[in-house]
Amino acid sequence: MTSPAPLRARHIVLGITGGVAAYKSAELVRLLVQDNIGVQVVMTAAATRFVAPATFQALSGRNVFVDLWDDRVENGMAHIDLSREAAAILVAPASADFLAKLAHGNADDLLSTLCLARDCPLLVAPAMNRQMWEHPATQRNAAQLAADGVALLGPAAGDQACGEVGMGRMLEPGELHQALVAYFAPRLLAGRRVLLTAGPTQEAIDPVRVITNLSSGKMGYALARACAEAGAAVTLVSGPTALATPPGVARIDVMNAAGMLAAVESQLPGQDIFIGVAAVADYTVANPSAVKHKKGDAPLKIELAPTVDILARVAAGARAPFCVGFAAESENVEANAEAKRRKKGVPLLVANRAQDALGSDTNAVTLLDDNGRHPLPAAPKLEVARQIVTHIAGMLAAAGK
Ligand code: CTP
């Protein structure tokens, strides 16, 4: 997975201060490094009481710095040099004490000095006990930091290490990773509203049996995430999946094709873009049984009735949004997909080989539009999704929309 240009080939300084949530920062480093974002970890002395620097050194592949007087930085200017090439400093977890220091401009250790002597954005992810977060002093400090242009990521509400429940929990590593990437992502879809479908559908045969397909929902969820990163307001109508909702995305769960159609139609007014990624059942059970079918010796016949093609219906509607379809083809991929694009009347269709795409973490797709074919190389689905978003934004701009 790679990030959009502004953060790609760059690196951040990850500041870790003293708090139980420091263990989550190990996972954050792993996610960032996987996304080709270089991470220079700088810890406070208190942070090293929670997780040893060796853990972050191994995960980031770089020396970890704690001491303002560390002589491993050649010119002895660690407090300036470590953040010189950084796209940002992210402090996660940021303790109540560290927020206080930042708000007052204190610089009595390496991390607080780096935060003061920087010309890159500063993002902080507070993590502390509920009472510490709610204390007027902390609230004052947080407001001061926001006024100073510091981006506050979280905190969230939930279970706390101290046994209490409330505000003060650090955002999860995946949320912080996404927030960081989104902070730098080009706002290609800012102000746009995007509606997506994703995942499989389940058509009931009886109360315990369904007809479904092998769609995992990964591509649709990746697109929802990429649209949110690009600044869109995103609604995701999802069939049954085991996936987590991407941060900032409104999700509506449905079971079957009819439920998906109803949810899409209710959400459609005011949408600028519709992206049909779901593997919607083409047929549903004509007469599902209210009771469980009993086993018998005779063959069981189930009558199937065609479902509504959601994408084609949305595309044919009055004031239709910009419509994007997917085509899962097992053979003659591009020819079949182009025929599907014309039949459904959509300006952009994403063609992929069903055998390769279903359930996989990577995908190789070809974008088909009025200007022809645009193959994208095989890549993780999130990267493919970001490129599809770039293409959509380009088409909207070219159409003067
Ligand atoms: N689609 C839809 N509603 C349906 C069937 C498909 O919205 N009832 C959408 C899918 O979300 C996808 C596109 O149509 O964006 C193409 O889906 P695909 O399964 O590849 O094609 P089908 O139209 O179902 O045709 P076939 O199964 O014959 O290839």
CSV table of C-alpha atoms and ligand atoms in Angstrom, one decimal:
chain,number,residue,atom,x,y,z
A,1,MET,CA,0.0,0.0,0.0
A,2,THR,CA,1.5,3.4,-0.9
A,3,SER,CA,0.2,6.8,0.0
A,4,PRO,CA,-0.6,9.7,-2.4
A,5,ALA,CA,2.2,11.8,-3.7
A,6,PRO,CA,2.6,14.4,-0.9
A,7,LEU,CA,3.5,11.8,1.7
A,8,ARG,CA,5.1,9.2,-0.6
A,9,ALA,CA,8.9,9.0,-0.5
A,10,ARG,CA,8.8,11.1,2.6
A,11,HIS,CA,9.0,10.4,6.2
A,12,ILE,CA,7.5,11.5,9.5
A,13,VAL,CA,8.8,11.9,13.0
A,14,LEU,CA,6.7,9.8,15.4
A,15,GLY,CA,6.9,11.1,18.9
A,16,ILE,CA,6.0,8.7,21.7
A,17,THR,CA,5.2,10.0,25.1
A,18,GLY,CA,4.6,8.2,28.4
A,19,GLY,CA,1.3,6.4,28.4
A,20,VAL,CA,-0.1,2.8,28.2
A,21,ALA,CA,-1.2,3.5,24.6
A,22,ALA,CA,2.5,3.5,23.6
A,23,TYR,CA,2.1,-0.2,22.9
A,24,LYS,CA,-0.4,0.7,20.1
A,25,SER,CA,2.3,2.9,18.5
A,26,ALA,CA,4.3,-0.2,17.6
A,27,GLU,CA,1.4,-1.3,15.4
A,28,LEU,CA,1.2,2.2,14.0
A,29,VAL,CA,4.9,2.2,13.0
A,30,ARG,CA,4.3,-1.2,11.2
A,31,LEU,CA,1.3,0.2,9.3
A,32,LEU,CA,3.2,3.4,8.2
A,33,VAL,CA,6.3,1.4,7.1
A,34,GLN,CA,4.1,-1.0,5.2
A,35,ASP,CA,2.7,2.1,3.4
A,36,ASN,CA,6.2,3.2,2.4
A,37,ILE,CA,6.2,6.1,4.9
A,38,GLY,CA,9.6,6.4,6.7
A,39,VAL,CA,9.3,6.7,10.4
A,40,GLN,CA,11.8,8.4,12.7
A,41,VAL,CA,10.8,7.5,16.3
A,42,VAL,CA,11.6,9.9,19.1
A,43,MET,CA,10.6,8.9,22.6
A,44,THR,CA,10.4,10.7,25.9
A,45,ALA,CA,12.1,9.1,28.8
A,46,ALA,CA,8.7,8.3,30.3
A,47,ALA,CA,7.7,6.5,27.1
A,48,THR,CA,10.6,4.1,27.4
A,49,ARG,CA,9.1,2.9,30.7
A,50,PHE,CA,6.2,1.5,28.7
A,51,VAL,CA,7.8,0.1,25.6
A,52,ALA,CA,11.5,-0.3,25.0
A,53,PRO,CA,13.2,1.6,22.2
A,54,ALA,CA,14.4,-1.6,20.6
A,55,THR,CA,10.8,-2.5,19.6
A,56,PHE,CA,10.5,0.7,17.6
A,57,GLN,CA,14.0,0.4,16.2
A,58,ALA,CA,13.2,-3.0,14.8
A,59,LEU,CA,9.9,-1.9,13.4
A,60,SER,CA,11.1,1.4,11.9
A,61,GLY,CA,14.5,0.2,10.8
A,62,ARG,CA,16.0,3.4,12.3
A,63,ASN,CA,17.8,4.3,15.5
A,64,VAL,CA,15.4,5.6,18.1
A,65,PHE,CA,16.3,8.9,19.8
A,66,VAL,CA,15.4,9.9,23.3
A,67,ASP,CA,18.1,12.1,24.6
A,68,LEU,CA,18.6,15.8,23.6
A,69,TRP,CA,22.3,15.3,23.9
A,70,ASP,CA,22.5,12.1,21.8
A,71,ASP,CA,25.8,12.4,19.8
A,72,ARG,CA,24.7,9.9,17.1
A,73,VAL,CA,23.5,12.9,15.1
A,74,GLU,CA,26.7,14.1,13.5
A,75,ASN,CA,26.5,17.9,14.1
A,76,GLY,CA,25.0,17.5,17.5
A,77,MET,CA,21.8,19.2,16.4
A,78,ALA,CA,19.3,16.4,16.8
A,79,HIS,CA,16.6,18.7,17.9
A,80,ILE,CA,16.6,20.3,14.5
A,81,ASP,CA,18.0,17.7,12.2
A,82,LEU,CA,15.6,14.9,13.0
A,83,SER,CA,12.6,16.8,11.7
A,84,ARG,CA,14.3,18.6,8.9
A,85,GLU,CA,13.1,16.3,6.1
A,86,ALA,CA,10.0,15.2,7.9
A,87,ALA,CA,6.6,15.8,6.3
A,88,ALA,CA,5.1,16.0,9.7
A,89,ILE,CA,5.6,15.3,13.4
A,90,LEU,CA,2.9,13.0,14.9
A,91,VAL,CA,2.9,12.6,18.6
A,92,ALA,CA,1.0,9.4,19.5
A,93,PRO,CA,0.3,8.9,22.3
A,94,ALA,CA,0.4,12.5,23.5
A,95,SER,CA,0.1,12.5,27.3
A,96,ALA,CA,-1.7,15.3,29.3
A,97,ASP,CA,1.8,16.5,30.4
A,98,PHE,CA,3.1,16.6,26.9
A,99,LEU,CA,0.0,18.6,25.7
A,100,ALA,CA,0.7,21.1,28.5
A,101,LYS,CA,4.3,21.4,27.5
A,102,LEU,CA,3.4,22.0,23.8
A,103,ALA,CA,0.8,24.5,24.7
A,104,HIS,CA,3.3,26.5,26.7
A,105,GLY,CA,6.2,26.1,24.3
A,106,ASN,CA,8.4,24.2,26.8
A,107,ALA,CA,11.4,22.5,25.3
A,108,ASP,CA,13.2,20.5,28.0
A,109,ASP,CA,13.7,17.2,26.1
A,110,LEU,CA,14.4,16.1,22.6
A,111,LEU,CA,10.7,15.6,21.5
A,112,SER,CA,9.4,18.9,22.9
A,113,THR,CA,12.4,20.7,21.4
A,114,LEU,CA,11.7,19.1,18.0
A,115,CYS,CA,8.1,20.2,18.2
A,116,LEU,CA,9.2,23.8,18.9
A,117,ALA,CA,11.9,23.9,16.3
A,118,ARG,CA,9.9,22.7,13.3
A,119,ASP,CA,8.6,24.0,10.1
A,120,CYS,CA,6.3,21.0,9.3
A,121,PRO,CA,2.8,20.3,10.5
A,122,LEU,CA,2.3,18.9,14.0
A,123,LEU,CA,-0.4,16.3,14.7
A,124,VAL,CA,-1.1,15.0,18.2
A,125,ALA,CA,-3.1,12.0,19.3
A,126,PRO,CA,-4.1,12.5,23.0
A,127,ALA,CA,-4.2,9.5,25.2
A,128,MET,CA,-5.0,9.8,28.9
A,129,ASN,CA,-7.4,9.0,31.7
A,130,ARG,CA,-10.9,10.4,31.3
A,131,GLN,CA,-10.5,12.9,34.2
A,132,MET,CA,-7.2,14.1,33.0
A,133,TRP,CA,-8.7,14.8,29.5
A,134,GLU,CA,-11.8,16.5,31.0
A,135,HIS,CA,-9.8,18.7,33.4
A,136,PRO,CA,-10.1,22.4,32.5
A,137,ALA,CA,-6.4,22.7,32.3
A,138,THR,CA,-6.1,20.0,29.6
A,139,GLN,CA,-9.1,21.3,27.7
A,140,ARG,CA,-7.5,24.8,27.8
A,141,ASN,CA,-4.2,23.3,26.5
A,142,ALA,CA,-6.0,21.4,23.7
A,143,ALA,CA,-7.9,24.5,22.6
A,144,GLN,CA,-4.6,26.5,22.6
A,145,LEU,CA,-2.9,23.9,20.5
A,146,ALA,CA,-5.8,23.8,18.0
A,147,ALA,CA,-5.6,27.6,17.9
A,148,ASP,CA,-1.9,27.3,17.2
A,149,GLY,CA,-2.6,25.1,14.2
A,150,VAL,CA,-1.9,21.8,15.7
A,151,ALA,CA,-4.1,19.0,14.4
A,152,LEU,CA,-5.7,17.0,17.2
A,153,LEU,CA,-6.5,13.4,16.2
A,154,GLY,CA,-9.0,12.1,18.8
A,155,PRO,CA,-9.2,11.1,21.6
A,156,ALA,CA,-12.0,8.6,21.3
A,157,ALA,CA,-14.4,7.3,24.0
A,158,GLY,CA,-14.2,3.8,25.3
A,159,ASP,CA,-12.6,1.4,27.8
A,160,GLN,CA,-9.5,2.8,29.5
A,161,ALA,CA,-6.5,1.1,31.0
A,162,CYS,CA,-7.5,2.4,34.4
A,163,GLY,CA,-10.8,0.5,34.2
A,164,GLU,CA,-12.9,3.6,33.6
A,165,VAL,CA,-14.9,4.3,30.5
A,166,GLY,CA,-14.9,7.7,28.8
A,167,MET,CA,-13.1,10.1,26.6
A,168,GLY,CA,-9.3,9.9,26.5
A,169,ARG,CA,-8.6,6.7,24.6
A,170,MET,CA,-6.0,7.1,21.8
A,171,LEU,CA,-7.4,6.4,18.3
A,172,GLU,CA,-6.6,3.0,17.0
A,173,PRO,CA,-3.4,2.6,14.9
A,174,GLY,CA,-5.4,2.1,11.7
A,175,GLU,CA,-7.4,5.3,12.4
A,176,LEU,CA,-4.2,7.2,13.0
A,177,HIS,CA,-2.6,5.9,9.9
A,178,GLN,CA,-5.6,6.9,7.8
A,179,ALA,CA,-5.9,10.3,9.5
A,180,LEU,CA,-2.2,11.0,8.7
A,181,VAL,CA,-2.6,9.9,5.1
A,182,ALA,CA,-5.8,11.9,4.7
A,183,TYR,CA,-4.1,15.0,6.2
A,184,PHE,CA,-1.7,14.9,3.2
A,185,ALA,CA,-4.0,13.5,0.5
A,186,PRO,CA,-4.9,15.8,-2.3
A,187,ARG,CA,-8.5,16.9,-1.6
A,188,LEU,CA,-9.6,15.7,-5.0
A,189,LEU,CA,-13.2,15.0,-4.0
A,190,ALA,CA,-13.6,17.8,-1.4
A,191,GLY,CA,-17.2,18.9,-1.2
A,192,ARG,CA,-18.5,15.9,-3.1
A,193,ARG,CA,-20.9,13.3,-1.8
A,194,VAL,CA,-20.2,9.7,-2.8
A,195,LEU,CA,-22.5,6.7,-2.5
A,196,LEU,CA,-21.0,3.2,-2.8
A,197,THR,CA,-22.2,-0.4,-2.7
A,198,ALA,CA,-19.8,-3.1,-1.6
A,199,GLY,CA,-19.6,-6.7,-0.6
A,200,PRO,CA,-21.8,-9.7,-1.6
A,201,THR,CA,-25.6,-10.0,-1.1
A,202,GLN,CA,-27.3,-13.0,0.6
A,203,GLU,CA,-30.6,-14.1,-1.0
A,204,ALA,CA,-32.6,-16.2,1.5
A,205,ILE,CA,-33.7,-19.7,0.5
A,206,ASP,CA,-35.2,-20.3,4.0
A,207,PRO,CA,-34.5,-18.9,7.5
A,208,VAL,CA,-31.0,-20.5,7.6
A,209,ARG,CA,-29.8,-20.9,4.0
A,210,VAL,CA,-28.8,-18.2,1.5
A,211,ILE,CA,-27.4,-17.9,-2.0
A,212,THR,CA,-24.4,-15.7,-2.0
A,213,ASN,CA,-21.0,-15.2,-3.7
A,214,LEU,CA,-17.3,-14.9,-2.9
A,215,SER,CA,-17.0,-11.1,-2.8
A,216,SER,CA,-15.1,-10.0,0.3
A,217,GLY,CA,-16.0,-6.4,0.1
A,218,LYS,CA,-12.3,-5.4,0.2
A,219,MET,CA,-12.3,-3.4,-3.0
A,220,GLY,CA,-15.5,-1.5,-2.1
A,221,TYR,CA,-14.3,-0.7,1.4
A,222,ALA,CA,-10.9,0.4,-0.1
A,223,LEU,CA,-12.7,2.8,-2.4
A,224,ALA,CA,-14.9,4.1,0.3
A,225,ARG,CA,-11.7,4.8,2.3
A,226,ALA,CA,-9.9,6.4,-0.7
A,227,CYS,CA,-13.0,8.7,-1.3
A,228,ALA,CA,-13.0,9.8,2.4
A,229,GLU,CA,-9.2,10.4,2.2
A,230,ALA,CA,-9.9,12.6,-0.8
A,231,GLY,CA,-12.3,14.7,1.2
A,232,ALA,CA,-15.7,13.3,0.1
A,233,ALA,CA,-18.7,12.7,2.3
A,234,VAL,CA,-19.1,9.0,1.9
A,235,THR,CA,-22.0,6.6,2.4
A,236,LEU,CA,-21.3,2.9,2.0
A,237,VAL,CA,-24.2,0.5,1.5
A,238,SER,CA,-22.7,-2.8,2.4
A,239,GLY,CA,-23.7,-6.5,2.1
A,240,PRO,CA,-22.5,-8.9,4.8
A,241,THR,CA,-18.7,-8.6,5.3
A,242,ALA,CA,-16.3,-9.0,8.2
A,243,LEU,CA,-14.6,-5.7,7.4
A,244,ALA,CA,-14.2,-2.6,9.7
A,245,THR,CA,-16.0,0.6,8.5
A,246,PRO,CA,-13.3,3.0,7.2
A,247,PRO,CA,-13.1,6.0,9.5
A,248,GLY,CA,-15.4,8.9,8.6
A,249,VAL,CA,-17.6,6.7,6.4
A,250,ALA,CA,-21.3,6.3,7.1
A,251,ARG,CA,-22.3,2.7,6.6
A,252,ILE,CA,-25.7,1.1,6.0
A,253,ASP,CA,-25.8,-2.7,6.3
A,254,VAL,CA,-28.1,-4.7,4.1
A,255,MET,CA,-28.5,-8.4,3.4
A,256,ASN,CA,-29.9,-8.9,0.0
A,257,ALA,CA,-30.3,-7.3,-3.4
A,258,ALA,CA,-33.7,-5.8,-2.7
A,259,GLY,CA,-32.4,-4.3,0.6
A,260,MET,CA,-29.4,-2.9,-1.2
A,261,LEU,CA,-31.6,-1.3,-3.9
A,262,ALA,CA,-33.9,0.2,-1.2
A,263,ALA,CA,-30.9,1.7,0.7
A,264,VAL,CA,-29.3,3.1,-2.4
A,265,GLU,CA,-32.6,4.7,-3.5
A,266,SER,CA,-33.1,6.3,-0.1
A,267,GLN,CA,-29.6,7.7,-0.1
A,268,LEU,CA,-29.4,8.8,-3.7
A,269,PRO,CA,-30.8,12.3,-3.6
A,270,GLY,CA,-28.0,14.9,-3.4
A,271,GLN,CA,-25.2,12.4,-4.3
A,272,ASP,CA,-22.6,13.6,-6.8
A,273,ILE,CA,-21.0,10.2,-7.4
A,274,PHE,CA,-22.3,6.6,-7.3
A,275,ILE,CA,-19.9,3.7,-7.4
A,276,GLY,CA,-21.3,0.2,-7.6
A,277,VAL,CA,-18.7,-2.2,-6.4
A,278,ALA,CA,-21.0,-4.8,-4.8
A,279,ALA,CA,-21.4,-8.2,-6.3
A,280,VAL,CA,-25.2,-8.0,-6.3
A,281,ALA,CA,-27.0,-11.2,-6.9
A,282,ASP,CA,-28.5,-11.3,-10.4
A,283,TYR,CA,-31.2,-13.6,-9.2
A,284,THR,CA,-33.1,-13.9,-5.9
A,285,VAL,CA,-35.2,-16.8,-4.6
A,286,ALA,CA,-38.7,-16.3,-5.9
A,287,ASN,CA,-40.5,-17.8,-3.0
A,288,PRO,CA,-38.2,-18.1,0.1
A,289,SER,CA,-39.6,-20.5,2.7
A,290,ALA,CA,-40.6,-19.1,6.1
A,291,VAL,CA,-39.6,-22.4,7.6
A,292,LYS,CA,-36.5,-24.5,7.2
A,293,HIS,CA,-36.6,-26.9,4.2
A,294,LYS,CA,-36.6,-30.5,5.4
A,295,LYS,CA,-34.2,-33.0,3.8
A,296,GLY,CA,-35.9,-35.4,1.4
A,297,ASP,CA,-35.0,-37.8,-1.4
A,298,ALA,CA,-36.5,-35.9,-4.2
A,299,PRO,CA,-34.5,-33.2,-6.0
A,300,LEU,CA,-35.1,-29.7,-4.5
A,301,LYS,CA,-36.1,-27.1,-7.0
A,302,ILE,CA,-35.7,-23.5,-6.2
A,303,GLU,CA,-37.1,-20.9,-8.5
A,304,LEU,CA,-35.0,-17.8,-9.1
A,305,ALA,CA,-36.3,-14.4,-10.2
A,306,PRO,CA,-34.1,-11.7,-11.7
A,307,THR,CA,-33.1,-8.7,-9.4
A,308,VAL,CA,-33.1,-5.1,-10.4
A,309,ASP,CA,-29.7,-3.9,-11.8
A,310,ILE,CA,-29.0,-1.2,-9.2
A,311,LEU,CA,-26.2,0.5,-11.2
A,312,ALA,CA,-28.2,0.6,-14.4
A,313,ARG,CA,-31.2,2.0,-12.6
A,314,VAL,CA,-29.2,4.7,-10.9
A,315,ALA,CA,-27.5,5.6,-14.2
A,316,ALA,CA,-30.8,5.9,-16.0
A,317,GLY,CA,-32.4,8.1,-13.4
A,318,ALA,CA,-33.2,11.7,-13.8
A,319,ARG,CA,-30.4,13.9,-12.3
A,320,ALA,CA,-28.2,10.8,-12.2
A,321,PRO,CA,-24.9,11.2,-10.3
A,322,PHE,CA,-21.6,10.5,-12.0
A,323,CYS,CA,-21.8,6.7,-12.2
A,324,VAL,CA,-18.9,4.2,-11.9
A,325,GLY,CA,-19.4,0.5,-12.3
A,326,PHE,CA,-17.2,-2.6,-11.8
A,327,ALA,CA,-17.2,-5.6,-14.0
A,328,ALA,CA,-16.1,-9.0,-12.8
A,329,GLU,CA,-15.3,-11.0,-15.9
A,330,SER,CA,-13.9,-14.5,-16.1
A,331,GLU,CA,-13.0,-14.3,-19.8
A,332,ASN,CA,-12.6,-11.7,-22.6
A,333,VAL,CA,-12.4,-9.2,-19.7
A,334,GLU,CA,-12.1,-5.9,-21.5
A,335,ALA,CA,-14.4,-6.7,-24.4
A,336,ASN,CA,-17.2,-7.9,-22.1
A,337,ALA,CA,-16.6,-5.0,-19.7
A,338,GLU,CA,-16.8,-2.4,-22.4
A,339,ALA,CA,-20.1,-4.0,-23.6
A,340,LYS,CA,-21.3,-3.8,-20.0
A,341,ARG,CA,-20.3,-0.2,-19.7
A,342,ARG,CA,-22.4,0.8,-22.8
A,343,LYS,CA,-25.3,-1.4,-21.8
A,344,LYS,CA,-25.5,0.1,-18.3
A,345,GLY,CA,-24.9,3.7,-19.6
A,346,VAL,CA,-22.0,4.5,-17.2
A,347,PRO,CA,-19.1,6.9,-18.1
A,348,LEU,CA,-16.5,4.8,-16.2
A,349,LEU,CA,-16.2,1.1,-15.6
A,350,VAL,CA,-13.5,-0.7,-13.8
A,351,ALA,CA,-12.8,-4.1,-15.3
A,352,ASN,CA,-11.1,-7.0,-13.5
A,353,ARG,CA,-10.7,-10.7,-13.7
A,354,ALA,CA,-13.2,-12.2,-11.3
A,355,GLN,CA,-10.8,-15.1,-10.4
A,356,ASP,CA,-8.0,-12.7,-9.4
A,357,ALA,CA,-10.0,-10.0,-7.7
A,358,LEU,CA,-12.5,-12.0,-5.5
A,359,GLY,CA,-11.3,-12.0,-1.9
A,360,SER,CA,-7.7,-11.0,-2.8
A,361,ASP,CA,-5.8,-8.1,-1.2
A,362,THR,CA,-4.4,-7.0,-4.5
A,363,ASN,CA,-6.1,-6.3,-7.8
A,364,ALA,CA,-5.1,-5.4,-11.4
A,365,VAL,CA,-7.8,-3.5,-13.2
A,366,THR,CA,-8.4,-1.6,-16.4
A,367,LEU,CA,-10.4,1.6,-16.4
A,368,LEU,CA,-12.7,1.9,-19.4
A,369,ASP,CA,-14.2,5.3,-20.4
A,370,ASP,CA,-15.0,7.2,-23.6
A,371,ASN,CA,-11.3,7.8,-24.1
A,372,GLY,CA,-10.4,4.1,-24.2
A,373,ARG,CA,-8.6,1.8,-21.8
A,374,HIS,CA,-6.4,2.8,-18.9
A,375,PRO,CA,-4.7,-0.3,-17.4
A,376,LEU,CA,-3.5,0.0,-13.8
A,377,PRO,CA,-0.7,-2.3,-12.6
A,378,ALA,CA,-1.5,-5.0,-10.0
A,379,ALA,CA,-1.3,-3.3,-6.6
A,380,PRO,CA,-2.9,-3.5,-3.1
A,381,LYS,CA,-6.6,-2.6,-3.4
A,382,LEU,CA,-6.2,0.6,-1.4
A,383,GLU,CA,-3.6,1.9,-3.9
A,384,VAL,CA,-5.8,0.8,-6.8
A,385,ALA,CA,-8.7,2.6,-5.1
A,386,ARG,CA,-6.7,5.8,-4.8
A,387,GLN,CA,-5.9,5.7,-8.5
A,388,ILE,CA,-9.5,5.2,-9.4
A,389,VAL,CA,-10.4,8.3,-7.2
A,390,THR,CA,-7.7,10.3,-9.1
A,391,HIS,CA,-9.2,9.1,-12.4
A,392,ILE,CA,-12.8,10.0,-11.3
A,393,ALA,CA,-11.7,13.5,-10.2
A,394,GLY,CA,-9.9,14.0,-13.5
A,395,MET,CA,-13.1,13.0,-15.5
A,396,LEU,CA,-15.2,15.3,-13.4
A,397,ALA,CA,-12.8,18.2,-13.9
A,398,ALA,CA,-12.6,17.5,-17.7
A,399,ALA,CA,-16.4,17.6,-17.8
A,400,GLY,CA,-16.4,20.9,-16.0
A,401,LYS,CA,-18.4,19.4,-13.0
B,1,CTP,N1,-24.8,-4.4,-10.4
B,1,CTP,C1,-25.8,-3.8,-9.7
B,1,CTP,N2,-27.0,-4.5,-9.5
B,1,CTP,C2,-27.1,-5.8,-9.9
B,1,CTP,C3,-26.1,-6.4,-10.6
B,1,CTP,C4,-24.9,-5.7,-10.8
B,1,CTP,O1,-25.7,-2.7,-9.3
B,1,CTP,N3,-28.3,-6.4,-9.7
B,1,CTP,C5,-23.5,-3.7,-10.6
B,1,CTP,C6,-22.3,-4.2,-9.9
B,1,CTP,O2,-22.2,-3.5,-8.6
B,1,CTP,C7,-21.2,-3.7,-10.8
B,1,CTP,C8,-21.8,-3.9,-12.2
B,1,CTP,O3,-23.2,-3.8,-12.0
B,1,CTP,O4,-20.8,-2.4,-10.7
B,1,CTP,C9,-21.5,-5.1,-12.9
B,1,CTP,O5,-21.7,-6.3,-12.1
B,1,CTP,P1,-21.3,-7.7,-12.7
B,1,CTP,O6,-21.7,-8.7,-11.7
B,1,CTP,O7,-19.9,-7.7,-13.3
B,1,CTP,O8,-22.2,-7.8,-14.0
B,1,CTP,P2,-23.7,-8.2,-14.2
B,1,CTP,O9,-24.4,-6.9,-14.7
B,1,CTP,O10,-24.2,-8.9,-13.0
B,1,CTP,O11,-23.6,-9.1,-15.5
B,1,CTP,P3,-23.0,-10.6,-15.6
B,1,CTP,O12,-23.2,-11.2,-14.2
B,1,CTP,O13,-23.9,-11.2,-16.6
B,1,CTP,O14,-21.6,-10.5,-16.0
